[in-house]
PDB file of C-alpha atoms in Angstrom:
ATOM      1  CA  MET A 280     -40.506   9.125   7.925  1.00  0.00           C
ATOM      2  CA  ALA A 281     -38.666   7.305   5.150  1.00  0.00           C
ATOM      3  CA  SER A 282     -35.509   7.135   7.255  1.00  0.00           C
ATOM      4  CA  GLU A 283     -37.474   5.693  10.193  1.00  0.00           C
ATOM      5  CA  THR A 284     -38.995   3.048   7.923  1.00  0.00           C
ATOM      6  CA  HIS A 285     -35.565   2.200   6.502  1.00  0.00           C
ATOM      7  CA  GLY A 286     -34.152   1.997  10.029  1.00  0.00           C
ATOM      8  CA  ALA A 287     -36.948  -0.325  11.104  1.00  0.00           C
ATOM      9  CA  GLU A 288     -36.392  -2.561   8.074  1.00  0.00           C
ATOM     10  CA  HIS A 289     -32.641  -2.524   8.713  1.00  0.00           C
ATOM     11  CA  GLY A 290     -33.204  -3.560  12.338  1.00  0.00           C
ATOM     12  CA  ALA A 291     -35.611  -6.285  11.313  1.00  0.00           C
ATOM     13  CA  GLU A 292     -33.144  -7.674   8.797  1.00  0.00           C
ATOM     14  CA  GLU A 293     -30.355  -7.688  11.357  1.00  0.00           C
ATOM     15  CA  ALA A 294     -32.646  -9.477  13.812  1.00  0.00           C
ATOM     16  CA  GLY A 295     -32.928 -12.269  11.250  1.00  0.00           C
ATOM     17  CA  GLY A 296     -29.196 -12.821  11.533  1.00  0.00           C
ATOM     18  CA  LEU A 297     -28.523 -13.109   7.794  1.00  0.00           C
ATOM     19  CA  VAL A 298     -27.598  -9.536   6.990  1.00  0.00           C
ATOM     20  CA  PHE A 299     -23.941  -8.538   6.919  1.00  0.00           C
ATOM     21  CA  HIS A 300     -22.273  -5.389   5.705  1.00  0.00           C
ATOM     22  CA  PRO A 301     -18.831  -6.063   4.161  1.00  0.00           C
ATOM     23  CA  MET A 302     -17.917  -2.371   4.026  1.00  0.00           C
ATOM     24  CA  ASP A 303     -18.533  -1.710   7.743  1.00  0.00           C
ATOM     25  CA  GLN A 304     -15.027  -2.978   8.532  1.00  0.00           C
ATOM     26  CA  PHE A 305     -13.546   0.082   6.788  1.00  0.00           C
ATOM     27  CA  ILE A 306     -15.340   2.670   8.929  1.00  0.00           C
ATOM     28  CA  VAL A 307     -12.945   4.868  10.894  1.00  0.00           C
ATOM     29  CA  LYS A 308     -14.147   5.129  14.497  1.00  0.00           C
ATOM     30  CA  PRO A 309     -12.849   6.918  17.614  1.00  0.00           C
ATOM     31  CA  LEU A 310     -10.953   4.544  19.846  1.00  0.00           C
ATOM     32  CA  PHE A 311     -12.441   6.125  22.970  1.00  0.00           C
ATOM     33  CA  GLY A 312     -16.059   7.270  23.052  1.00  0.00           C
ATOM     34  CA  ASP A 313     -18.451   7.942  20.191  1.00  0.00           C
ATOM     35  CA  GLY A 314     -17.907  11.639  19.550  1.00  0.00           C
ATOM     36  CA  PRO A 315     -16.942  13.313  16.281  1.00  0.00           C
ATOM     37  CA  ILE A 316     -13.528  12.625  14.775  1.00  0.00           C
ATOM     38  CA  GLY A 317     -11.204  15.607  14.975  1.00  0.00           C
ATOM     39  CA  MET A 318      -7.623  16.239  13.917  1.00  0.00           C
ATOM     40  CA  PHE A 319      -6.177  14.822  17.136  1.00  0.00           C
ATOM     41  CA  THR A 320      -8.743  12.054  17.743  1.00  0.00           C
ATOM     42  CA  ILE A 321      -7.207   8.631  18.264  1.00  0.00           C
ATOM     43  CA  THR A 322      -9.055   6.228  15.978  1.00  0.00           C
ATOM     44  CA  ASN A 323      -8.854   2.567  15.044  1.00  0.00           C
ATOM     45  CA  ALA A 324      -6.876   3.652  11.956  1.00  0.00           C
ATOM     46  CA  THR A 325      -4.229   5.513  13.959  1.00  0.00           C
ATOM     47  CA  LEU A 326      -3.976   2.626  16.419  1.00  0.00           C
ATOM     48  CA  TRP A 327      -3.222   0.062  13.706  1.00  0.00           C
ATOM     49  CA  MET A 328      -0.832   2.396  11.904  1.00  0.00           C
ATOM     50  CA  ALA A 329       1.045   2.822  15.176  1.00  0.00           C
ATOM     51  CA  LEU A 330       1.075  -0.952  15.674  1.00  0.00           C
ATOM     52  CA  SER A 331       2.521  -1.340  12.174  1.00  0.00           C
ATOM     53  CA  VAL A 332       5.346   1.041  13.061  1.00  0.00           C
ATOM     54  CA  VAL A 333       5.976  -0.800  16.326  1.00  0.00           C
ATOM     55  CA  ALA A 334       6.006  -4.146  14.494  1.00  0.00           C
ATOM     56  CA  VAL A 335       8.547  -2.845  11.936  1.00  0.00           C
ATOM     57  CA  ILE A 336      10.786  -1.513  14.729  1.00  0.00           C
ATOM     58  CA  ALA A 337      10.503  -4.785  16.646  1.00  0.00           C
ATOM     59  CA  LEU A 338      11.470  -6.812  13.576  1.00  0.00           C
ATOM     60  CA  MET A 339      14.186  -4.643  12.045  1.00  0.00           C
ATOM     61  CA  ILE A 340      15.845  -3.262  15.193  1.00  0.00           C
ATOM     62  CA  PHE A 341      15.207  -5.618  18.088  1.00  0.00           C
ATOM     63  CA  GLY A 342      14.885  -8.742  15.918  1.00  0.00           C
ATOM     64  CA  SER A 343      18.339  -8.255  14.401  1.00  0.00           C
ATOM     65  CA  SER A 344      20.119  -6.501  17.297  1.00  0.00           C
ATOM     66  CA  ARG A 345      22.201  -9.540  18.292  1.00  0.00           C
ATOM     67  CA  ARG A 346      23.600 -10.099  14.782  1.00  0.00           C
ATOM     68  CA  ALA A 347      24.283 -13.739  15.549  1.00  0.00           C
ATOM     69  CA  ILE A 348      26.292 -15.909  13.164  1.00  0.00           C
ATOM     70  CA  VAL A 349      23.470 -18.440  13.362  1.00  0.00           C
ATOM     71  CA  PRO A 350      20.512 -16.054  12.959  1.00  0.00           C
ATOM     72  CA  SER A 351      17.284 -16.366  14.865  1.00  0.00           C
ATOM     73  CA  ARG A 352      13.965 -16.501  13.035  1.00  0.00           C
ATOM     74  CA  GLY A 353      13.432 -12.758  13.455  1.00  0.00           C
ATOM     75  CA  GLN A 354      16.946 -11.923  12.304  1.00  0.00           C
ATOM     76  CA  SER A 355      16.534 -14.165   9.249  1.00  0.00           C
ATOM     77  CA  ILE A 356      13.312 -12.387   8.225  1.00  0.00           C
ATOM     78  CA  ALA A 357      14.896  -8.967   8.770  1.00  0.00           C
ATOM     79  CA  GLU A 358      17.962  -9.888   6.709  1.00  0.00           C
ATOM     80  CA  LEU A 359      15.835 -11.365   3.913  1.00  0.00           C
ATOM     81  CA  ALA A 360      13.705  -8.210   3.771  1.00  0.00           C
ATOM     82  CA  TYR A 361      16.794  -5.991   3.761  1.00  0.00           C
ATOM     83  CA  GLY A 362      18.487  -7.946   0.974  1.00  0.00           C
ATOM     84  CA  PHE A 363      15.286  -8.217  -1.059  1.00  0.00           C
ATOM     85  CA  VAL A 364      14.590  -4.466  -1.095  1.00  0.00           C
ATOM     86  CA  TYR A 365      18.265  -3.503  -1.532  1.00  0.00           C
ATOM     87  CA  LYS A 366      18.581  -5.713  -4.617  1.00  0.00           C
ATOM     88  CA  MET A 367      15.312  -4.317  -5.975  1.00  0.00           C
ATOM     89  CA  VAL A 368      16.550  -0.736  -5.665  1.00  0.00           C
ATOM     90  CA  GLU A 369      19.930  -1.563  -7.195  1.00  0.00           C
ATOM     91  CA  ASP A 370      18.519  -3.617 -10.086  1.00  0.00           C
ATOM     92  CA  VAL A 371      15.626  -1.316 -11.019  1.00  0.00           C
ATOM     93  CA  ALA A 372      16.854   2.200 -10.257  1.00  0.00           C
ATOM     94  CA  GLY A 373      20.612   1.697 -10.494  1.00  0.00           C
ATOM     95  CA  LYS A 374      23.509   1.906  -8.046  1.00  0.00           C
ATOM     96  CA  ASP A 375      23.223   5.683  -7.760  1.00  0.00           C
ATOM     97  CA  ALA A 376      19.730   5.169  -6.267  1.00  0.00           C
ATOM     98  CA  VAL A 377      21.083   3.181  -3.307  1.00  0.00           C
ATOM     99  CA  LYS A 378      21.281   6.412  -1.290  1.00  0.00           C
ATOM    100  CA  PHE A 379      17.455   6.376  -1.295  1.00  0.00           C
ATOM    101  CA  PHE A 380      17.344   2.804   0.012  1.00  0.00           C
ATOM    102  CA  PRO A 381      16.401   3.770   3.623  1.00  0.00           C
ATOM    103  CA  TYR A 382      13.316   5.641   2.378  1.00  0.00           C
ATOM    104  CA  ILE A 383      12.230   2.842   0.039  1.00  0.00           C
ATOM    105  CA  MET A 384      12.890   0.195   2.696  1.00  0.00           C
ATOM    106  CA  THR A 385      10.736   2.140   5.164  1.00  0.00           C
ATOM    107  CA  LEU A 386       7.914   2.359   2.603  1.00  0.00           C
ATOM    108  CA  PHE A 387       8.027  -1.367   1.875  1.00  0.00           C
ATOM    109  CA  MET A 388       8.153  -2.472   5.497  1.00  0.00           C
ATOM    110  CA  PHE A 389       5.343  -0.139   6.601  1.00  0.00           C
ATOM    111  CA  ILE A 390       3.040  -1.228   3.759  1.00  0.00           C
ATOM    112  CA  VAL A 391       3.726  -4.946   4.046  1.00  0.00           C
ATOM    113  CA  MET A 392       3.363  -4.871   7.829  1.00  0.00           C
ATOM    114  CA  SER A 393       0.115  -2.882   7.618  1.00  0.00           C
ATOM    115  CA  ASN A 394      -1.207  -5.364   5.057  1.00  0.00           C
ATOM    116  CA  PHE A 395      -0.337  -8.381   7.204  1.00  0.00           C
ATOM    117  CA  LEU A 396      -1.698  -6.874  10.432  1.00  0.00           C
ATOM    118  CA  GLY A 397      -4.912  -6.036   8.582  1.00  0.00           C
ATOM    119  CA  LEU A 398      -5.487  -9.763   8.080  1.00  0.00           C
ATOM    120  CA  ILE A 399      -5.775 -10.393  11.824  1.00  0.00           C
ATOM    121  CA  PRO A 400      -9.438 -10.945  12.767  1.00  0.00           C
ATOM    122  CA  MET A 401     -11.061  -7.808  14.274  1.00  0.00           C
ATOM    123  CA  SER A 402      -8.133  -5.659  13.111  1.00  0.00           C
ATOM    124  CA  PHE A 403      -8.254  -2.624  10.812  1.00  0.00           C
ATOM    125  CA  ALA A 404      -6.651  -2.575   7.352  1.00  0.00           C
ATOM    126  CA  THR A 405      -5.114   0.900   7.190  1.00  0.00           C
ATOM    127  CA  THR A 406      -3.877   0.474   3.617  1.00  0.00           C
ATOM    128  CA  SER A 407      -7.472  -0.030   2.439  1.00  0.00           C
ATOM    129  CA  HIS A 408      -8.048   3.709   2.952  1.00  0.00           C
ATOM    130  CA  PHE A 409      -7.182   6.180   0.219  1.00  0.00           C
ATOM    131  CA  ALA A 410      -6.307   8.747   2.892  1.00  0.00           C
ATOM    132  CA  VAL A 411      -3.308   6.569   3.777  1.00  0.00           C
ATOM    133  CA  THR A 412      -2.247   5.392   0.328  1.00  0.00           C
ATOM    134  CA  VAL A 413      -2.657   8.845  -1.257  1.00  0.00           C
ATOM    135  CA  VAL A 414      -0.272  10.352   1.321  1.00  0.00           C
ATOM    136  CA  LEU A 415       2.281   7.594   0.601  1.00  0.00           C
ATOM    137  CA  ALA A 416       1.915   8.032  -3.168  1.00  0.00           C
ATOM    138  CA  LEU A 417       2.125  11.846  -2.994  1.00  0.00           C
ATOM    139  CA  ALA A 418       5.257  11.593  -0.856  1.00  0.00           C
ATOM    140  CA  VAL A 419       6.851   9.406  -3.543  1.00  0.00           C
ATOM    141  CA  PHE A 420       5.664  11.743  -6.324  1.00  0.00           C
ATOM    142  CA  LEU A 421       7.036  14.881  -4.642  1.00  0.00           C
ATOM    143  CA  THR A 422      10.303  13.195  -3.678  1.00  0.00           C
ATOM    144  CA  VAL A 423      10.907  11.896  -7.200  1.00  0.00           C
ATOM    145  CA  THR A 424       9.997  15.233  -8.818  1.00  0.00           C
ATOM    146  CA  ILE A 425      12.236  17.252  -6.473  1.00  0.00           C
ATOM    147  CA  VAL A 426      15.130  14.822  -6.926  1.00  0.00           C
ATOM    148  CA  GLY A 427      14.679  14.978 -10.703  1.00  0.00           C
ATOM    149  CA  PHE A 428      14.934  18.769 -10.847  1.00  0.00           C
ATOM    150  CA  VAL A 429      17.699  19.027  -8.233  1.00  0.00           C
ATOM    151  CA  LYS A 430      19.898  16.441  -9.979  1.00  0.00           C
ATOM    152  CA  ASN A 431      19.157  17.301 -13.607  1.00  0.00           C
ATOM    153  CA  GLY A 432      17.778  20.836 -13.601  1.00  0.00           C
ATOM    154  CA  ALA A 433      15.819  21.707 -16.749  1.00  0.00           C
ATOM    155  CA  ALA A 434      17.143  18.505 -18.345  1.00  0.00           C
ATOM    156  CA  PHE A 435      14.596  16.633 -16.217  1.00  0.00           C
ATOM    157  CA  LEU A 436      11.948  17.848 -18.669  1.00  0.00           C
ATOM    158  CA  GLY A 437      13.594  15.521 -21.189  1.00  0.00           C
ATOM    159  CA  LEU A 438      11.551  12.797 -19.505  1.00  0.00           C
ATOM    160  CA  PHE A 439       8.511  14.129 -21.387  1.00  0.00           C
ATOM    161  CA  TRP A 440      10.228  14.572 -24.768  1.00  0.00           C
ATOM    162  CA  VAL A 441      10.385  11.310 -26.719  1.00  0.00           C
ATOM    163  CA  SER A 442      13.362  12.024 -28.939  1.00  0.00           C
ATOM    164  CA  SER A 443      13.174   8.635 -30.656  1.00  0.00           C
ATOM    165  CA  ALA A 444       9.701   9.378 -32.066  1.00  0.00           C
ATOM    166  CA  PRO A 445       9.074  11.230 -35.355  1.00  0.00           C
ATOM    167  CA  LEU A 446       9.304  15.004 -34.929  1.00  0.00           C
ATOM    168  CA  ALA A 447       5.636  15.598 -35.830  1.00  0.00           C
ATOM    169  CA  LEU A 448       4.487  13.237 -33.063  1.00  0.00           C
ATOM    170  CA  ARG A 449       6.757  14.515 -30.311  1.00  0.00           C
ATOM    171  CA  PRO A 450       4.486  17.384 -29.070  1.00  0.00           C
ATOM    172  CA  ILE A 451       1.500  15.022 -28.856  1.00  0.00           C
ATOM    173  CA  LEU A 452       3.556  12.390 -27.070  1.00  0.00           C
ATOM    174  CA  ALA A 453       4.947  15.061 -24.738  1.00  0.00           C
ATOM    175  CA  LEU A 454       1.401  16.029 -23.717  1.00  0.00           C
ATOM    176  CA  ILE A 455       0.537  12.363 -23.111  1.00  0.00           C
ATOM    177  CA  GLU A 456       3.726  11.915 -21.057  1.00  0.00           C
ATOM    178  CA  VAL A 457       2.926  14.969 -18.901  1.00  0.00           C
ATOM    179  CA  ILE A 458      -0.622  13.727 -18.234  1.00  0.00           C
ATOM    180  CA  SER A 459       0.589  10.212 -17.414  1.00  0.00           C
ATOM    181  CA  TYR A 460       3.243  11.648 -15.089  1.00  0.00           C
ATOM    182  CA  PHE A 461       0.694  13.579 -13.023  1.00  0.00           C
ATOM    183  CA  VAL A 462      -1.654  10.574 -12.983  1.00  0.00           C
ATOM    184  CA  ARG A 463       1.059   8.479 -11.323  1.00  0.00           C
ATOM    185  CA  PRO A 464       0.116   9.253  -7.695  1.00  0.00           C
ATOM    186  CA  VAL A 465      -3.533   8.481  -8.475  1.00  0.00           C
ATOM    187  CA  SER A 466      -2.851   5.046  -9.960  1.00  0.00           C
ATOM    188  CA  HIS A 467      -0.116   4.403  -7.380  1.00  0.00           C
ATOM    189  CA  SER A 468      -2.516   4.927  -4.473  1.00  0.00           C
ATOM    190  CA  ILE A 469      -5.695   3.417  -5.962  1.00  0.00           C
ATOM    191  CA  ARG A 470      -3.940   0.178  -6.912  1.00  0.00           C
ATOM    192  CA  LEU A 471      -2.892  -0.517  -3.324  1.00  0.00           C
ATOM    193  CA  ALA A 472      -6.067   0.621  -1.544  1.00  0.00           C
ATOM    194  CA  GLY A 473      -8.399  -0.962  -4.112  1.00  0.00           C
ATOM    195  CA  ASN A 474      -6.813  -4.403  -3.941  1.00  0.00           C
ATOM    196  CA  ILE A 475      -6.696  -4.476  -0.145  1.00  0.00           C
ATOM    197  CA  MET A 476     -10.273  -3.214   0.189  1.00  0.00           C
ATOM    198  CA  ALA A 477     -11.642  -5.664  -2.391  1.00  0.00           C
ATOM    199  CA  GLY A 478      -9.940  -8.650  -0.788  1.00  0.00           C
ATOM    200  CA  HIS A 479     -11.155  -7.818   2.715  1.00  0.00           C
ATOM    201  CA  ALA A 480     -14.692  -7.200   1.456  1.00  0.00           C
ATOM    202  CA  VAL A 481     -14.793 -10.618  -0.244  1.00  0.00           C
ATOM    203  CA  LEU A 482     -13.514 -12.267   2.942  1.00  0.00           C
ATOM    204  CA  LYS A 483     -16.313 -10.588   4.901  1.00  0.00           C
ATOM    205  CA  VAL A 484     -18.914 -11.789   2.378  1.00  0.00           C
ATOM    206  CA  PHE A 485     -17.780 -15.411   2.691  1.00  0.00           C
ATOM    207  CA  ALA A 486     -17.689 -15.043   6.473  1.00  0.00           C
ATOM    208  CA  GLY A 487     -21.290 -13.811   6.385  1.00  0.00           C
ATOM    209  CA  PHE A 488     -22.400 -16.813   4.362  1.00  0.00           C
ATOM    210  CA  ALA A 489     -20.777 -19.093   6.953  1.00  0.00           C
ATOM    211  CA  ALA A 490     -23.692 -18.235   9.260  1.00  0.00           C
ATOM    212  CA  ILE A 491     -26.036 -20.152   6.943  1.00  0.00           C
ATOM    213  CA  ALA A 492     -25.871 -23.836   7.878  1.00  0.00           C
ATOM    214  CA  VAL A 493     -26.455 -25.131   4.336  1.00  0.00           C
ATOM    215  CA  VAL A 494     -23.418 -23.472   2.808  1.00  0.00           C
ATOM    216  CA  SER A 495     -21.271 -23.262   5.929  1.00  0.00           C
ATOM    217  CA  PRO A 496     -18.732 -25.974   4.918  1.00  0.00           C
ATOM    218  CA  LEU A 497     -18.323 -24.380   1.502  1.00  0.00           C
ATOM    219  CA  SER A 498     -17.843 -20.983   3.117  1.00  0.00           C
ATOM    220  CA  VAL A 499     -15.153 -22.295   5.456  1.00  0.00           C
ATOM    221  CA  VAL A 500     -13.223 -23.738   2.496  1.00  0.00           C
ATOM    222  CA  ALA A 501     -13.718 -20.522   0.525  1.00  0.00           C
ATOM    223  CA  ILE A 502     -12.606 -18.351   3.455  1.00  0.00           C
ATOM    224  CA  THR A 503      -9.475 -20.484   3.940  1.00  0.00           C
ATOM    225  CA  ALA A 504      -8.595 -20.218   0.251  1.00  0.00           C
ATOM    226  CA  MET A 505      -9.340 -16.485   0.166  1.00  0.00           C
ATOM    227  CA  TYR A 506      -7.316 -15.897   3.316  1.00  0.00           C
ATOM    228  CA  GLY A 507      -4.324 -17.672   1.780  1.00  0.00           C
ATOM    229  CA  LEU A 508      -4.750 -15.567  -1.363  1.00  0.00           C
ATOM    230  CA  GLU A 509      -4.951 -12.359   0.690  1.00  0.00           C
ATOM    231  CA  VAL A 510      -1.684 -13.203   2.469  1.00  0.00           C
ATOM    232  CA  LEU A 511      -0.088 -13.424  -0.978  1.00  0.00           C
ATOM    233  CA  VAL A 512      -1.807 -10.210  -2.132  1.00  0.00           C
ATOM    234  CA  ALA A 513      -0.619  -8.395   1.013  1.00  0.00           C
ATOM    235  CA  PHE A 514       2.982  -9.059   0.017  1.00  0.00           C
ATOM    236  CA  ILE A 515       2.506  -8.543  -3.721  1.00  0.00           C
ATOM    237  CA  GLN A 516       0.840  -5.138  -3.288  1.00  0.00           C
ATOM    238  CA  ALA A 517       3.686  -3.941  -1.056  1.00  0.00           C
ATOM    239  CA  TYR A 518       6.129  -5.227  -3.677  1.00  0.00           C
ATOM    240  CA  VAL A 519       4.276  -3.510  -6.546  1.00  0.00           C
ATOM    241  CA  PHE A 520       4.111  -0.185  -4.686  1.00  0.00           C
ATOM    242  CA  THR A 521       7.835  -0.392  -3.921  1.00  0.00           C
ATOM    243  CA  ILE A 522       9.008  -1.437  -7.376  1.00  0.00           C
ATOM    244  CA  LEU A 523       6.950   1.353  -8.972  1.00  0.00           C
ATOM    245  CA  THR A 524       8.679   3.762  -6.599  1.00  0.00           C
ATOM    246  CA  CYS A 525      12.016   2.436  -7.871  1.00  0.00           C
ATOM    247  CA  VAL A 526      10.872   2.877 -11.495  1.00  0.00           C
ATOM    248  CA  TYR A 527       9.813   6.475 -10.820  1.00  0.00           C
ATOM    249  CA  LEU A 528      13.123   7.130  -9.070  1.00  0.00           C
ATOM    250  CA  LYS A 529      15.006   5.763 -12.060  1.00  0.00           C
ATOM    251  CA  ASP A 530      13.130   8.246 -14.290  1.00  0.00           C
ATOM    252  CA  ALA A 531      14.196  11.070 -11.980  1.00  0.00           C
ATOM    253  CA  LEU A 532      17.847  10.039 -11.950  1.00  0.00           C
ATOM    254  CA  HIS A 533      18.004   9.214 -15.671  1.00  0.00           C
ATOM    255  CA  PRO A 534      15.257  11.264 -17.381  1.00  0.00           C
ATOM    256  CA  SER A 535      16.402  10.969 -20.998  1.00  0.00           C
ATOM    257  CA  HIS A 536      14.458   8.544 -23.190  1.00  0.00           C
TER     258      HIS A 536
END
């Protein structure tokens, strides 16, 4: 009975035209039909992830395939992205980390492209979902941990032993270092998903207020400003995720404090 009453009130509010639900844009839905979502169901999330992959391939492979002396717009963007990430890897993680550049470049391009495509009206922001960002963060965590042990063996555990600290404090600091190490994938994933989700939710709120005639001009200005900010955030969050990956990789390659 209570659910029926709530449903009636919900319908009445929607009939008024002033109710909007900022979080509805993050609901994962089947692309075809309205049935339950299974392991192999094609959803709006999988569609936009696939489009992100296609967009990266189009930019990095087809956009720079001609390798002209006077580059086209697509080739210029591809070369800028390549040089930007390569320098980041080399400067942060060191020259011996360059062998991991293809993996880090793939991470950066997928995240930044997903973030930008998520800003298209009626699109789906895949990086706003923890299911996506957690997988990316866990992949980085496992890769870095495996590389650390393969390259350094037991010496990798030196990452947790702060030799520069007083001897009495080292066990306590070691425990803190171990905890912070295993918290890395949590903070790595939440930072990206949280920022993208918050920005899109705020955009939806301002868009909802635009339906009210009195504040419509203000809402349009606010939406324009917020949209410009979200374009910047889309790039910055991809950059932060990538540079943290480089920092973690540096710890794996050079674990000693």
